[in-house]
Amino acid sequence: MGVDRFSVAGTGEGRFFILFDSPKWLSAGNKVFFPMIEQIVILDFGSQYTQVIARRIRECNVYSVILRYDTPAAEIEKLHPKGIILSGGPSSVYSKDAPLPDQAIFDLGKPMLGICYGLQLMAQFLGGSVEQGQKREYGKGTLQVKEASSPLFAGLPATLQIWNSHGDKLTRLPKGFKSVAVSENSDFAAIGHSGRKMYGLQFHPEVAHTPQGREIISNFVHTICGCGKNWTMRNYVDIAVEQIREQVGKEKVILGLSGGVDSSVAAALIHKAVGDQLTCIFVNNGVLRDREADTVREVFGRHFQMKLQYEDSKKIFLDRLKGVTDPERKRKIIGRTFIEVFQAATKRAGKARFLAQGTLYPDVIESVPIAGNPAAMIKSHHNVGGLPKKMKFSLVEPLKCLFKDEVRELGVELGLPREMVYRQPFPGPGLAVRILGEVTPSRLTILRGADSIVVEEMKNSGFYYKIWQSFAVLLPIRSVGVMGDERTYDFTIAIRAVESQDGMTADWVKLPYELMEKLSSRIINEVKGVNRVCFDITSKPPGTIEWE
Ligand code: XMP
């Protein structure tokens, strides 16, 4: 196919740069593109569901990339996409600051699917009309498929449950388009121009509330765009290994291993690619859970035989945390001390040119700054900043085109234990944000005991892998109790169990009473220093997940 050496700047704001890297992958800013892989390009017009569209496509074993809505058509073409999706978005196509695509995308001859705002854009560009609807259509609806022969609805029943979220509606079809399906509120709930392979959906096929949306997306990518099923984590291992080898050459790579999913999978992948050129540094910061350090050493050191540099820095962290009760200060101390310890450790590891990081795709997708787009504001507030700039490393980030669920699959593919790959999130500042007030060795011992019981019982009951997080919090206030014939005056453990998609909002989980009873009695009987157990019934918002 021959991708020539090129370096092109695009978009009005000059933020989209494609720089040549190799015939097989391109990097643009901090993103990686694979023009050799069959893929679907999604133009993001600011919908909160854009990433969901990308994930649904990948679940169909087709690679997808998200680009800004105004990416020039010439740039898009360089990726040789098999199809283009125009996402939804909060704007109105007729408003003066509506985000508009490069008009030339409609002449690329690629199959296209417009979703919601995307449908309206496509229709408007191609000569149809869009008007403000009489009433906003939001929530569940029913779709009646009119054109049973439409490939978009192949294999699906004539009546489907769908999810709507739009105010404007299409009132006149562009030339050559037909109405393929109708809903209660619209004669043009799905439209299509089969000759040009252009389709539009007024509803959202990507959300779970459109139960057969996956089939619609699969029909688009497989039947209409003609994509195969090449995007699998097994295939990705080969692509990534080759890419890492090419990037790293004979140089050394350092990776900060936390035992969390992302750094663990990155370590396994890079190790597969460059073996002993990789050194993993594991810092024991003194606020880890029971056996956490042992597990990392067993899995990476003994099983994978990686070069693992274990930094036992418990003392320095705990010394600095002595007497500190303010949650922000605790976090800062842990963050700064980590950088210090890690920097010193990298020096001991020997001269390395590369630093590996487990950056994921959602961290590098540029959010579209459109007013009213909640996704634009949802940026992780944790662990931002990273290591100081003066640490002069080039970055190796082999997960930065992957979503979290793909990273997990990749981890399994690479032979990491399932418990590691599917474990619940654990905050960087560790148990320090789960002990209110001062962090002391004796309090850590109590919390570790309670935490182990929570993890064990949540696993036994099957809840551990079904929910976002479940853990114990130590409240260092004493209350009176009685145990046997003795009065006790001990601490309280709060149990938090939450369901969440991304940690930004969360609901508390209604655990069965029998499980709560077991947790409570085991913690009080087995953990010395605790005589009361509470269950946290606060959602986020207004509560946060961690108590700090
Ligand atoms: P909050 O407590 O803000 O937590 O509702 C949201 C999610 O983020 C995790 N969390 C952290 N993760 N470093 C991390 O890596 C941190 O400092 C940190 N603080 C909170 C928390 O466990 C939850 O999943």
mmCIF file of C-alpha atoms and ligand atoms in Angstrom, residues 331 380-383 425-430 433-434 468-469 471 496 498 502-504 506 540 543-548, ligand 1:
data_model
loop_
_atom_site.group_PDB
_atom_site.id
_atom_site.type_symbol
_atom_site.label_atom_id
_atom_site.label_comp_id
_atom_site.label_asym_id
_atom_site.label_seq_id
_atom_site.Cartn_x
_atom_site.Cartn_y
_atom_site.Cartn_z
ATOM 1 C CA ARG A 331 -1.824 12.488 49.123
ATOM 2 C CA SER A 380 -9.578 11.931 35.765
ATOM 3 C CA HIS A 381 -8.535 14.071 38.681
ATOM 4 C CA HIS A 382 -6.228 11.447 40.009
ATOM 5 C CA ASN A 383 -2.622 10.746 39.259
ATOM 6 C CA PRO A 425 -9.326 -0.456 41.130
ATOM 7 C CA PHE A 426 -7.039 0.389 44.022
ATOM 8 C CA PRO A 427 -6.017 4.010 44.562
ATOM 9 C CA GLY A 428 -2.387 5.088 44.193
ATOM 10 C CA PRO A 429 -2.206 6.446 47.760
ATOM 11 C CA GLY A 430 -3.416 3.022 48.868
ATOM 12 C CA VAL A 433 -7.008 7.184 51.814
ATOM 13 C CA ARG A 434 -8.924 4.491 53.670
ATOM 14 C CA TRP A 468 -16.723 -1.638 40.687
ATOM 15 C CA GLN A 469 -15.199 -1.612 44.157
ATOM 16 C CA PHE A 471 -13.400 -2.269 50.537
ATOM 17 C CA ARG A 496 -18.090 0.495 51.048
ATOM 18 C CA VAL A 498 -20.201 0.534 44.864
ATOM 19 C CA ASP A 502 -15.979 4.764 35.363
ATOM 20 C CA GLY A 503 -15.691 5.900 38.974
ATOM 21 C CA MET A 504 -17.171 9.308 38.153
ATOM 22 C CA ALA A 506 -21.489 5.464 41.647
ATOM 23 C CA LYS A 540 -21.580 9.396 44.391
ATOM 24 C CA GLY A 543 -20.301 11.090 48.478
ATOM 25 C CA THR A 544 -16.974 10.205 46.910
ATOM 26 C CA ILE A 545 -15.989 6.567 46.610
ATOM 27 C CA GLU A 546 -12.961 6.773 48.889
ATOM 28 C CA TRP A 547 -13.496 8.317 52.293
ATOM 29 C CA GLU A 548 -9.980 9.810 52.529
HETATM 30 P P1 XMP B 1 -13.322 9.144 44.429
HETATM 31 O O1 XMP B 1 -12.935 8.837 45.822
HETATM 32 O O2 XMP B 1 -12.760 10.434 43.920
HETATM 33 O O3 XMP B 1 -12.666 8.001 43.552
HETATM 34 O O4 XMP B 1 -14.809 9.071 44.219
HETATM 35 C C1 XMP B 1 -12.985 7.692 42.214
HETATM 36 C C2 XMP B 1 -12.153 6.497 41.801
HETATM 37 O O5 XMP B 1 -10.774 6.847 41.797
HETATM 38 C C3 XMP B 1 -10.040 6.032 42.707
HETATM 39 N N1 XMP B 1 -9.082 6.915 43.365
HETATM 40 C C4 XMP B 1 -7.792 6.987 43.027
HETATM 41 N N2 XMP B 1 -7.087 6.292 42.118
HETATM 42 N N3 XMP B 1 -5.143 7.480 42.726
HETATM 43 C C5 XMP B 1 -5.764 6.531 41.996
HETATM 44 O O6 XMP B 1 -5.098 5.855 41.210
HETATM 45 C C6 XMP B 1 -5.801 8.230 43.642
HETATM 46 O O7 XMP B 1 -5.219 9.092 44.279
HETATM 47 C C7 XMP B 1 -7.185 7.950 43.805
HETATM 48 N N4 XMP B 1 -8.153 8.462 44.614
HETATM 49 C C8 XMP B 1 -9.290 7.805 44.329
HETATM 50 C C9 XMP B 1 -11.059 5.468 43.657
HETATM 51 O O8 XMP B 1 -10.612 4.245 44.218
HETATM 52 C C10 XMP B 1 -12.254 5.318 42.751
HETATM 53 O O9 XMP B 1 -12.168 4.142 41.976
#
